[in-house]
Amino acid sequence: LARFEELADDQWKLLLPSIPAPAHTGRPRAYDRSAIDGILHVLMSDVDGWMDMPPKYGSYKTAWGRHKKWSIKGVWKNKYYEFPGITWLYFWIDK
């Protein structure tokens, strides 16, 4: 497996417009960048599952839920071409 690296600032800026806006009601949602880095860590590392995601990325339940919800919404589609050098993004996240 590829070695996991967190998104760089320029990569984050490319992905940010595709992320659905948080709800206007309810409690504030966890930081999206941490959740995405957690998602990538689980998918790109040799961890056994979501529960093995390092706590520095927040709740594994949050990361798993966002991965599932955003995959269904197509958030990751068309981002493949916007991440030069990170051709694994589309393949791993939307598989």
JSON list of C-alpha atoms in Angstrom, two decimals:
[
{"chain": "A", "resi": 1, "resn": "LEU", "atom": "CA", "xyz": [0.00, 0.00, 0.00]},
{"chain": "A", "resi": 2, "resn": "ALA", "atom": "CA", "xyz": [1.01, 3.59, -0.55]},
{"chain": "A", "resi": 3, "resn": "ARG", "atom": "CA", "xyz": [2.36, 5.58, 2.34]},
{"chain": "A", "resi": 4, "resn": "PHE", "atom": "CA", "xyz": [-0.30, 7.92, 3.69]},
{"chain": "A", "resi": 5, "resn": "GLU", "atom": "CA", "xyz": [0.34, 11.65, 3.70]},
{"chain": "A", "resi": 6, "resn": "GLU", "atom": "CA", "xyz": [-2.15, 14.24, 4.87]},
{"chain": "A", "resi": 7, "resn": "LEU", "atom": "CA", "xyz": [-3.51, 16.64, 2.29]},
{"chain": "A", "resi": 8, "resn": "ALA", "atom": "CA", "xyz": [-1.29, 19.62, 1.61]},
{"chain": "A", "resi": 9, "resn": "ASP", "atom": "CA", "xyz": [-2.81, 23.10, 1.82]},
{"chain": "A", "resi": 10, "resn": "ASP", "atom": "CA", "xyz": [-3.07, 23.45, -1.98]},
{"chain": "A", "resi": 11, "resn": "GLN", "atom": "CA", "xyz": [-4.76, 20.04, -2.25]},
{"chain": "A", "resi": 12, "resn": "TRP", "atom": "CA", "xyz": [-7.20, 20.96, 0.50]},
{"chain": "A", "resi": 13, "resn": "LYS", "atom": "CA", "xyz": [-8.10, 24.17, -1.34]},
{"chain": "A", "resi": 14, "resn": "LEU", "atom": "CA", "xyz": [-8.91, 22.14, -4.47]},
{"chain": "A", "resi": 15, "resn": "LEU", "atom": "CA", "xyz": [-11.18, 19.78, -2.55]},
{"chain": "A", "resi": 16, "resn": "LEU", "atom": "CA", "xyz": [-12.90, 22.37, -0.35]},
{"chain": "A", "resi": 17, "resn": "PRO", "atom": "CA", "xyz": [-15.46, 23.64, -2.92]},
{"chain": "A", "resi": 18, "resn": "SER", "atom": "CA", "xyz": [-16.80, 20.10, -3.38]},
{"chain": "A", "resi": 19, "resn": "ILE", "atom": "CA", "xyz": [-17.55, 19.53, 0.29]},
{"chain": "A", "resi": 20, "resn": "PRO", "atom": "CA", "xyz": [-21.21, 19.99, 1.18]},
{"chain": "A", "resi": 21, "resn": "ALA", "atom": "CA", "xyz": [-21.96, 22.95, 3.43]},
{"chain": "A", "resi": 22, "resn": "PRO", "atom": "CA", "xyz": [-22.78, 22.14, 7.03]},
{"chain": "A", "resi": 23, "resn": "ALA", "atom": "CA", "xyz": [-26.39, 22.28, 8.18]},
{"chain": "A", "resi": 24, "resn": "HIS", "atom": "CA", "xyz": [-27.55, 25.62, 9.51]},
{"chain": "A", "resi": 25, "resn": "THR", "atom": "CA", "xyz": [-29.13, 23.98, 12.53]},
{"chain": "A", "resi": 26, "resn": "GLY", "atom": "CA", "xyz": [-27.86, 21.61, 15.18]},
{"chain": "A", "resi": 27, "resn": "ARG", "atom": "CA", "xyz": [-24.44, 21.43, 16.70]},
{"chain": "A", "resi": 28, "resn": "PRO", "atom": "CA", "xyz": [-21.40, 22.51, 14.71]},
{"chain": "A", "resi": 29, "resn": "ARG", "atom": "CA", "xyz": [-19.85, 19.68, 12.72]},
{"chain": "A", "resi": 30, "resn": "ALA", "atom": "CA", "xyz": [-16.30, 18.46, 13.23]},
{"chain": "A", "resi": 31, "resn": "TYR", "atom": "CA", "xyz": [-13.57, 20.00, 11.10]},
{"chain": "A", "resi": 32, "resn": "ASP", "atom": "CA", "xyz": [-13.82, 18.64, 7.55]},
{"chain": "A", "resi": 33, "resn": "ARG", "atom": "CA", "xyz": [-10.09, 18.57, 6.88]},
{"chain": "A", "resi": 34, "resn": "SER", "atom": "CA", "xyz": [-9.43, 16.34, 9.88]},
{"chain": "A", "resi": 35, "resn": "ALA", "atom": "CA", "xyz": [-12.21, 14.00, 8.82]},
{"chain": "A", "resi": 36, "resn": "ILE", "atom": "CA", "xyz": [-10.85, 13.78, 5.27]},
{"chain": "A", "resi": 37, "resn": "ASP", "atom": "CA", "xyz": [-7.32, 13.14, 6.50]},
{"chain": "A", "resi": 38, "resn": "GLY", "atom": "CA", "xyz": [-8.76, 10.41, 8.74]},
{"chain": "A", "resi": 39, "resn": "ILE", "atom": "CA", "xyz": [-10.63, 8.88, 5.79]},
{"chain": "A", "resi": 40, "resn": "LEU", "atom": "CA", "xyz": [-7.48, 8.88, 3.69]},
{"chain": "A", "resi": 41, "resn": "HIS", "atom": "CA", "xyz": [-5.46, 7.40, 6.55]},
{"chain": "A", "resi": 42, "resn": "VAL", "atom": "CA", "xyz": [-7.84, 4.46, 6.91]},
{"chain": "A", "resi": 43, "resn": "LEU", "atom": "CA", "xyz": [-8.04, 3.84, 3.17]},
{"chain": "A", "resi": 44, "resn": "MET", "atom": "CA", "xyz": [-4.33, 4.26, 2.47]},
{"chain": "A", "resi": 45, "resn": "SER", "atom": "CA", "xyz": [-2.79, 2.59, 5.52]},
{"chain": "A", "resi": 46, "resn": "ASP", "atom": "CA", "xyz": [-2.71, -1.00, 6.64]},
{"chain": "A", "resi": 47, "resn": "VAL", "atom": "CA", "xyz": [-5.06, -0.43, 9.57]},
{"chain": "A", "resi": 48, "resn": "ASP", "atom": "CA", "xyz": [-7.67, -3.11, 10.26]},
{"chain": "A", "resi": 49, "resn": "GLY", "atom": "CA", "xyz": [-10.65, -0.77, 10.08]},
{"chain": "A", "resi": 50, "resn": "TRP", "atom": "CA", "xyz": [-12.20, 2.54, 11.00]},
{"chain": "A", "resi": 51, "resn": "MET", "atom": "CA", "xyz": [-11.76, 1.94, 14.73]},
{"chain": "A", "resi": 52, "resn": "ASP", "atom": "CA", "xyz": [-7.97, 1.96, 14.19]},
{"chain": "A", "resi": 53, "resn": "MET", "atom": "CA", "xyz": [-7.98, 5.51, 12.83]},
{"chain": "A", "resi": 54, "resn": "PRO", "atom": "CA", "xyz": [-5.66, 7.68, 14.96]},
{"chain": "A", "resi": 55, "resn": "PRO", "atom": "CA", "xyz": [-7.60, 9.95, 17.37]},
{"chain": "A", "resi": 56, "resn": "LYS", "atom": "CA", "xyz": [-5.78, 13.03, 16.03]},
{"chain": "A", "resi": 57, "resn": "TYR", "atom": "CA", "xyz": [-8.25, 12.93, 13.10]},
{"chain": "A", "resi": 58, "resn": "GLY", "atom": "CA", "xyz": [-11.27, 13.00, 15.38]},
{"chain": "A", "resi": 59, "resn": "SER", "atom": "CA", "xyz": [-13.95, 10.38, 15.77]},
{"chain": "A", "resi": 60, "resn": "TYR", "atom": "CA", "xyz": [-13.68, 7.35, 13.52]},
{"chain": "A", "resi": 61, "resn": "LYS", "atom": "CA", "xyz": [-17.49, 7.30, 13.46]},
{"chain": "A", "resi": 62, "resn": "THR", "atom": "CA", "xyz": [-17.51, 10.82, 12.02]},
{"chain": "A", "resi": 63, "resn": "ALA", "atom": "CA", "xyz": [-14.93, 9.94, 9.37]},
{"chain": "A", "resi": 64, "resn": "TRP", "atom": "CA", "xyz": [-16.76, 6.75, 8.40]},
{"chain": "A", "resi": 65, "resn": "GLY", "atom": "CA", "xyz": [-20.10, 8.54, 8.23]},
{"chain": "A", "resi": 66, "resn": "ARG", "atom": "CA", "xyz": [-18.75, 11.34, 6.06]},
{"chain": "A", "resi": 67, "resn": "HIS", "atom": "CA", "xyz": [-16.98, 8.90, 3.78]},
{"chain": "A", "resi": 68, "resn": "LYS", "atom": "CA", "xyz": [-20.22, 7.02, 3.24]},
{"chain": "A", "resi": 69, "resn": "LYS", "atom": "CA", "xyz": [-22.44, 10.10, 2.86]},
{"chain": "A", "resi": 70, "resn": "TRP", "atom": "CA", "xyz": [-20.05, 12.00, 0.60]},
{"chain": "A", "resi": 71, "resn": "SER", "atom": "CA", "xyz": [-19.41, 8.95, -1.59]},
{"chain": "A", "resi": 72, "resn": "ILE", "atom": "CA", "xyz": [-23.15, 8.60, -2.16]},
{"chain": "A", "resi": 73, "resn": "LYS", "atom": "CA", "xyz": [-23.41, 12.32, -2.95]},
{"chain": "A", "resi": 74, "resn": "GLY", "atom": "CA", "xyz": [-20.53, 12.07, -5.46]},
{"chain": "A", "resi": 75, "resn": "VAL", "atom": "CA", "xyz": [-18.26, 14.52, -3.65]},
{"chain": "A", "resi": 76, "resn": "TRP", "atom": "CA", "xyz": [-15.15, 12.68, -4.80]},
{"chain": "A", "resi": 77, "resn": "LYS", "atom": "CA", "xyz": [-16.07, 12.44, -8.47]},
{"chain": "A", "resi": 78, "resn": "ASN", "atom": "CA", "xyz": [-14.08, 14.57, -10.90]},
{"chain": "A", "resi": 79, "resn": "LYS", "atom": "CA", "xyz": [-11.48, 15.32, -8.22]},
{"chain": "A", "resi": 80, "resn": "TYR", "atom": "CA", "xyz": [-9.21, 12.65, -9.68]},
{"chain": "A", "resi": 81, "resn": "TYR", "atom": "CA", "xyz": [-7.94, 15.04, -12.34]},
{"chain": "A", "resi": 82, "resn": "GLU", "atom": "CA", "xyz": [-7.42, 17.95, -9.97]},
{"chain": "A", "resi": 83, "resn": "PHE", "atom": "CA", "xyz": [-4.84, 16.18, -7.81]},
{"chain": "A", "resi": 84, "resn": "PRO", "atom": "CA", "xyz": [-1.66, 15.81, -9.84]},
{"chain": "A", "resi": 85, "resn": "GLY", "atom": "CA", "xyz": [0.60, 13.26, -8.23]},
{"chain": "A", "resi": 86, "resn": "ILE", "atom": "CA", "xyz": [-2.21, 11.85, -6.12]},
{"chain": "A", "resi": 87, "resn": "THR", "atom": "CA", "xyz": [-3.87, 9.59, -8.64]},
{"chain": "A", "resi": 88, "resn": "TRP", "atom": "CA", "xyz": [-5.00, 7.28, -5.83]},
{"chain": "A", "resi": 89, "resn": "LEU", "atom": "CA", "xyz": [-7.52, 9.78, -4.46]},
{"chain": "A", "resi": 90, "resn": "TYR", "atom": "CA", "xyz": [-10.44, 8.88, -6.69]},
{"chain": "A", "resi": 91, "resn": "PHE", "atom": "CA", "xyz": [-9.65, 5.19, -6.75]},
{"chain": "A", "resi": 92, "resn": "TRP", "atom": "CA", "xyz": [-9.37, 4.74, -2.99]},
{"chain": "A", "resi": 93, "resn": "ILE", "atom": "CA", "xyz": [-12.09, 7.07, -1.79]},
{"chain": "A", "resi": 94, "resn": "ASP", "atom": "CA", "xyz": [-14.82, 6.16, -4.25]},
{"chain": "A", "resi": 95, "resn": "LYS", "atom": "CA", "xyz": [-14.11, 2.44, -4.61]}
]
